[in-house]
Coordinates of C-alpha atoms in Angstrom, one line a residue:
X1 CA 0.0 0.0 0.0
X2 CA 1.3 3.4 -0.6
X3 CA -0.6 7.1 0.6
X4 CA 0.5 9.8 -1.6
X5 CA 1.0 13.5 -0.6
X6 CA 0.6 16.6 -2.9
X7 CA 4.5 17.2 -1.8
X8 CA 4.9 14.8 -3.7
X9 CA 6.2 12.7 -1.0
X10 CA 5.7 8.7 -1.4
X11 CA 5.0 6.7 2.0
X12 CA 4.9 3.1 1.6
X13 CA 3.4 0.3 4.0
X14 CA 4.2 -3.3 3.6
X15 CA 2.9 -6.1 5.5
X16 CA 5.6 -8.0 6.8
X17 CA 3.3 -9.9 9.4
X18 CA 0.7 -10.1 11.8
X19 CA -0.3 -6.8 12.7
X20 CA 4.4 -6.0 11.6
X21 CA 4.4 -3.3 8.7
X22 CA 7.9 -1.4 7.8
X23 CA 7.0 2.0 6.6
X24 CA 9.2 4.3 4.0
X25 CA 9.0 8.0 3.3
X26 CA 7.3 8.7 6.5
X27 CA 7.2 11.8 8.1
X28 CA 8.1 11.0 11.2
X29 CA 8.2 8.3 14.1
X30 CA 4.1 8.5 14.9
X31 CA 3.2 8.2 11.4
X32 CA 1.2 4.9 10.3
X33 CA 3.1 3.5 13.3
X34 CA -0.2 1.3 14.0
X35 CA -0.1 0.3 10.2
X36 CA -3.2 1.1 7.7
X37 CA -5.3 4.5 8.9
X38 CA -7.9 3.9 11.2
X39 CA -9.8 6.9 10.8
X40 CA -10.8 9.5 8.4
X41 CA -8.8 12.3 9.8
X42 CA -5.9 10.5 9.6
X43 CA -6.7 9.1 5.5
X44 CA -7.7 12.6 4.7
X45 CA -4.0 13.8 5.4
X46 CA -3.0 12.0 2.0
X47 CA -4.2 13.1 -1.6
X48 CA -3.9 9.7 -3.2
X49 CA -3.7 5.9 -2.0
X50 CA -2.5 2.3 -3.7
X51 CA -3.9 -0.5 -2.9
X52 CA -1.5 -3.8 -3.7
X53 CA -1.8 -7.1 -3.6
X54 CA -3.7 -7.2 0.0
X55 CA -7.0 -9.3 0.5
X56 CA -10.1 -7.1 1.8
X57 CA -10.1 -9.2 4.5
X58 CA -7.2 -7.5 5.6
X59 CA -9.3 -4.3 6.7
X60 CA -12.4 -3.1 9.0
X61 CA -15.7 -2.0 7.6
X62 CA -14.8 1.6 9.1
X63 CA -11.5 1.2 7.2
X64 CA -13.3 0.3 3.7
X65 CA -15.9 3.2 4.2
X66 CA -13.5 5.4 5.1
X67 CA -11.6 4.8 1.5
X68 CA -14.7 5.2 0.2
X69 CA -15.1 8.5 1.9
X70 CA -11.8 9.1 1.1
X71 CA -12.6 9.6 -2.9
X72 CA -16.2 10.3 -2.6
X73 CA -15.9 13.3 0.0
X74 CA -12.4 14.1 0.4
X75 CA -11.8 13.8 -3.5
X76 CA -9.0 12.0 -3.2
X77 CA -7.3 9.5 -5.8
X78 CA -7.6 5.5 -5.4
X79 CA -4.9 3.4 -7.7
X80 CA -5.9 -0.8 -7.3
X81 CA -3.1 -2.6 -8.8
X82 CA -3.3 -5.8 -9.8
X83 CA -1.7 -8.9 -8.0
X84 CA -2.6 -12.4 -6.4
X85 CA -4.9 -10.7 -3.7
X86 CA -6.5 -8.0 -5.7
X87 CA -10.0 -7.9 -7.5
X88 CA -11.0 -10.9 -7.2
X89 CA -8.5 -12.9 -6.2
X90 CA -8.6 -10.4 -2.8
X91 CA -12.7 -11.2 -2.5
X92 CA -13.0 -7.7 -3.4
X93 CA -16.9 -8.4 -5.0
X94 CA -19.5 -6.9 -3.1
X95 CA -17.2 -4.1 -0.8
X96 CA -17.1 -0.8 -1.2
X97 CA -14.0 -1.4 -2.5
X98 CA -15.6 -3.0 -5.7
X99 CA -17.9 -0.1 -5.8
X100 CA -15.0 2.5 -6.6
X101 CA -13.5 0.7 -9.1
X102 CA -14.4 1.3 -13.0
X103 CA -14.2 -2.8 -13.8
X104 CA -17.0 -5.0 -12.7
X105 CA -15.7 -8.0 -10.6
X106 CA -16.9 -11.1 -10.9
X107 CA -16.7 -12.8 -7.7
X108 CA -14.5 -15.7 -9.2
X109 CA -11.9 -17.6 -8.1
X110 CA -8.4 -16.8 -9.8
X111 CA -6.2 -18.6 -7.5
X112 CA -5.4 -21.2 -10.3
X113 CA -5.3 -18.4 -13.1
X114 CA -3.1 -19.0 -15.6
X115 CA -2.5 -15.0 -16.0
X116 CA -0.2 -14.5 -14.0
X117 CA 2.5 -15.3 -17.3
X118 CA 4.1 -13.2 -19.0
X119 CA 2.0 -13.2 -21.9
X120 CA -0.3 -10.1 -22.7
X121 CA 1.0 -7.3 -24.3
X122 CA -0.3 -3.8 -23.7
X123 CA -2.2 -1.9 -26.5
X124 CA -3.1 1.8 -26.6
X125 CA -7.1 2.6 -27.0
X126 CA -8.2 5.3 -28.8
X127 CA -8.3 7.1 -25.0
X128 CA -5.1 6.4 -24.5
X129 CA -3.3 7.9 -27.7
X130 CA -3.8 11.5 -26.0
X131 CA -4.2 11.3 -22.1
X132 CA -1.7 12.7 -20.1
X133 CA -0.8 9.1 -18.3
X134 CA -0.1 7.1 -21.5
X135 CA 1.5 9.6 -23.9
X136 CA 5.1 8.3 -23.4
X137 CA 5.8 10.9 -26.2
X138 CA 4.7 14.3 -27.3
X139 CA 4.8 12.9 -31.2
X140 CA 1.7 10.4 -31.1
X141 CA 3.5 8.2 -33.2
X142 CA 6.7 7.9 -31.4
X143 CA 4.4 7.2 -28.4
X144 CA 2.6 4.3 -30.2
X145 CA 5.8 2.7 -31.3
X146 CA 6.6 2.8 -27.5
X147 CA 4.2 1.0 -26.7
X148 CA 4.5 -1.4 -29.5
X149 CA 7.8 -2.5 -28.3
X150 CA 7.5 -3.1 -24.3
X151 CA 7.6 -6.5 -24.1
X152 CA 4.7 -8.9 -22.9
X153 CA 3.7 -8.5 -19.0
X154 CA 1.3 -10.9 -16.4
X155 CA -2.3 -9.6 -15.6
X156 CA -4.0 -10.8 -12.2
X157 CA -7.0 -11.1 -13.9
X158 CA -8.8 -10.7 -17.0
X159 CA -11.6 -8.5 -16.0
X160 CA -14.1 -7.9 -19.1
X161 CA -16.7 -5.6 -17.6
X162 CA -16.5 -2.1 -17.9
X163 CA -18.6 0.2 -15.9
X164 CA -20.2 2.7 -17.3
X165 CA -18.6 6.5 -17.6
X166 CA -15.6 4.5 -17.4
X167 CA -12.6 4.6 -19.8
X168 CA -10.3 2.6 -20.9
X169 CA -6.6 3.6 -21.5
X170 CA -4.8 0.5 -21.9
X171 CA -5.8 -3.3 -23.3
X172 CA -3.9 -6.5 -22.6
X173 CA -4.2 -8.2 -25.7
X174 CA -2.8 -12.1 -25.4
X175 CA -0.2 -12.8 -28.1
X176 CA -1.2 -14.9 -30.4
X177 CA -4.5 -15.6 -29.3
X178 CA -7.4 -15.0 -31.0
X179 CA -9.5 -13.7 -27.8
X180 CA -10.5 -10.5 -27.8
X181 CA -8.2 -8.3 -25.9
X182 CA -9.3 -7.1 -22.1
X183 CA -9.2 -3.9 -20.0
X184 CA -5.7 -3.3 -18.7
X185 CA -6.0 0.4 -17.3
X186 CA -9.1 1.8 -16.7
X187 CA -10.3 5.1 -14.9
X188 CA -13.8 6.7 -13.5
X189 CA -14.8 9.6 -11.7
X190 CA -16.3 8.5 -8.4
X191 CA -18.0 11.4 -6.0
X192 CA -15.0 14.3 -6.0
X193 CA -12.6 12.2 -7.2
X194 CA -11.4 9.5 -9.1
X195 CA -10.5 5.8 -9.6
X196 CA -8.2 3.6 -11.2
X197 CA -7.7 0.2 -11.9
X198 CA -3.8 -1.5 -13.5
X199 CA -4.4 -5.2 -13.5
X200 CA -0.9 -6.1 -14.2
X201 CA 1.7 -7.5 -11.6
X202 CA 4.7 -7.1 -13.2
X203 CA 5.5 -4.0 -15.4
X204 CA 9.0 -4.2 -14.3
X205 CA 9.7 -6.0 -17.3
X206 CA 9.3 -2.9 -19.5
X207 CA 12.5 -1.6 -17.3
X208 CA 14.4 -4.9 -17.3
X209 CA 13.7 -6.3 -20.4
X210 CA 14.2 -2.8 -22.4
X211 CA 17.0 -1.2 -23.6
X212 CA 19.1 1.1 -21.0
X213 CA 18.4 4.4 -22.6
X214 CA 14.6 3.9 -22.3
X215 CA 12.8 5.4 -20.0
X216 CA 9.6 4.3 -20.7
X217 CA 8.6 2.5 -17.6
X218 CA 9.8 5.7 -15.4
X219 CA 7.9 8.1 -17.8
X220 CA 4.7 5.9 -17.3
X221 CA 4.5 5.2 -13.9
X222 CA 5.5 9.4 -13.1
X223 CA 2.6 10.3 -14.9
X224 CA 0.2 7.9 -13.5
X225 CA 0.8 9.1 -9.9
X226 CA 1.1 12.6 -10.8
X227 CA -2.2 12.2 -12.5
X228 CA -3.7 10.1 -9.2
X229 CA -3.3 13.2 -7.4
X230 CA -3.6 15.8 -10.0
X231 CA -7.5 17.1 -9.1
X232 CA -7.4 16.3 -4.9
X233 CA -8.5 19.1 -3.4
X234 CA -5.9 20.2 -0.5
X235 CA -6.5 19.4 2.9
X236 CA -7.4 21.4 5.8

């Protein structure tokens, strides 16, 4: 999980046990020190949160409405990234959590996925040739040839359903199937602010498996959180 501030500061919160998190970018000694916020005051302090790979189990009902509060009301920025204990695979369907997000789940099990290879490659939609988180290039063509040639990357979970108002910035198309290709980055407005969902798990493959000089996975991933924040009203 990572809360993000309009400083543009990054604090990070990884479960490393039973009720053990380690915590970087943090403020100082107090803060998150009892792990995930436990109230509303202390959520509202961020402008944007990430949700990883975590089961819904994993929080309270006052936790879950208070992320929903947090977009809704506060107008913050929600990213839900994709991983073995997101969506569905985290029994997501029928929390609020499923609410915010611009993909329908489908309450299935994905434990046994066969996703999770390397095998989908990401394709521009006709949303995504001009929005500020997937031009990788000023020149539109230079930015689809980008894109073209980052190599293949795992999804969680092939999540067809589109809600409506949504859109649709990025496909995972399978190579050399003949399936049609499926929702890879999606976004919605939801109350005062906004949702995202990025169902793949491994997108540091279009860093490792690149060549050195691009910068395409850096360029990507800077515009995505700039943009999760971009519209959060500031705090009191």
């Amino acid at each position: 999980m990572r809360l993000l501030k309009r400083t543009s500061a990054l604090v990070s919160l990884q479960r490393t046990g039973e009720n053990k998190f380690y915590r970087q970018g943090i403020g100082g000694q107090q803060e998150l020190v009892s792990g995930f916020p436990k109230t509303e005051e202390e959520l509202f302090a961020y402008d944007g949160l990430v949700l990883g790979s975590v089961e819904a189990s994993f929080f309270t009902i006052d936790q879950l409405r208070n992320i929903e509060a947090f977009v809704s009301r506060r107008g913050g920025g929600l990213l839900a990234l994709g991983g073995r204990l997101s969506f569905d695979g985290g029994k997501y369907k029928g929390t609020l959590i499923a609410d915010l997000l611009p993909l329908t789940l489908e309450g299935r099990n994905v434990a046994d996925s066969e996703s999770f290879a390397p095998l989908y490659k990401p394709q521009l939609t006709g949303a995504g040739q001009t929005h500020p988180i997937t031009r990788l290039n000023e020149d539109r063509a230079v930015s689809q040839k980008t894109w073209n040639d980052l190599p293949p990357i795992s999804i969680s979970e092939g999540l067809k359903n589109v809600k409506p108002g949504a859109a649709v910035l990025l496909e995972a198309k399978r190579a050399g199937a003949s399936s049609p290709p499926v929702p890879l980055l999606a976004l919605q407005r939801y109350g005062r602010g906004q949702t995202l969902a990025f169902t793949a798990t491994d997108t540091w493959r279009w860093r490792m498996r690149m060549d050195s000089k691009s910068n395409a996975h850096e360029t990507f991933w800077r515009q995505l959180l700039r943009y999760l924040v971009s519209n959060t009203p500031k705090s009191d």
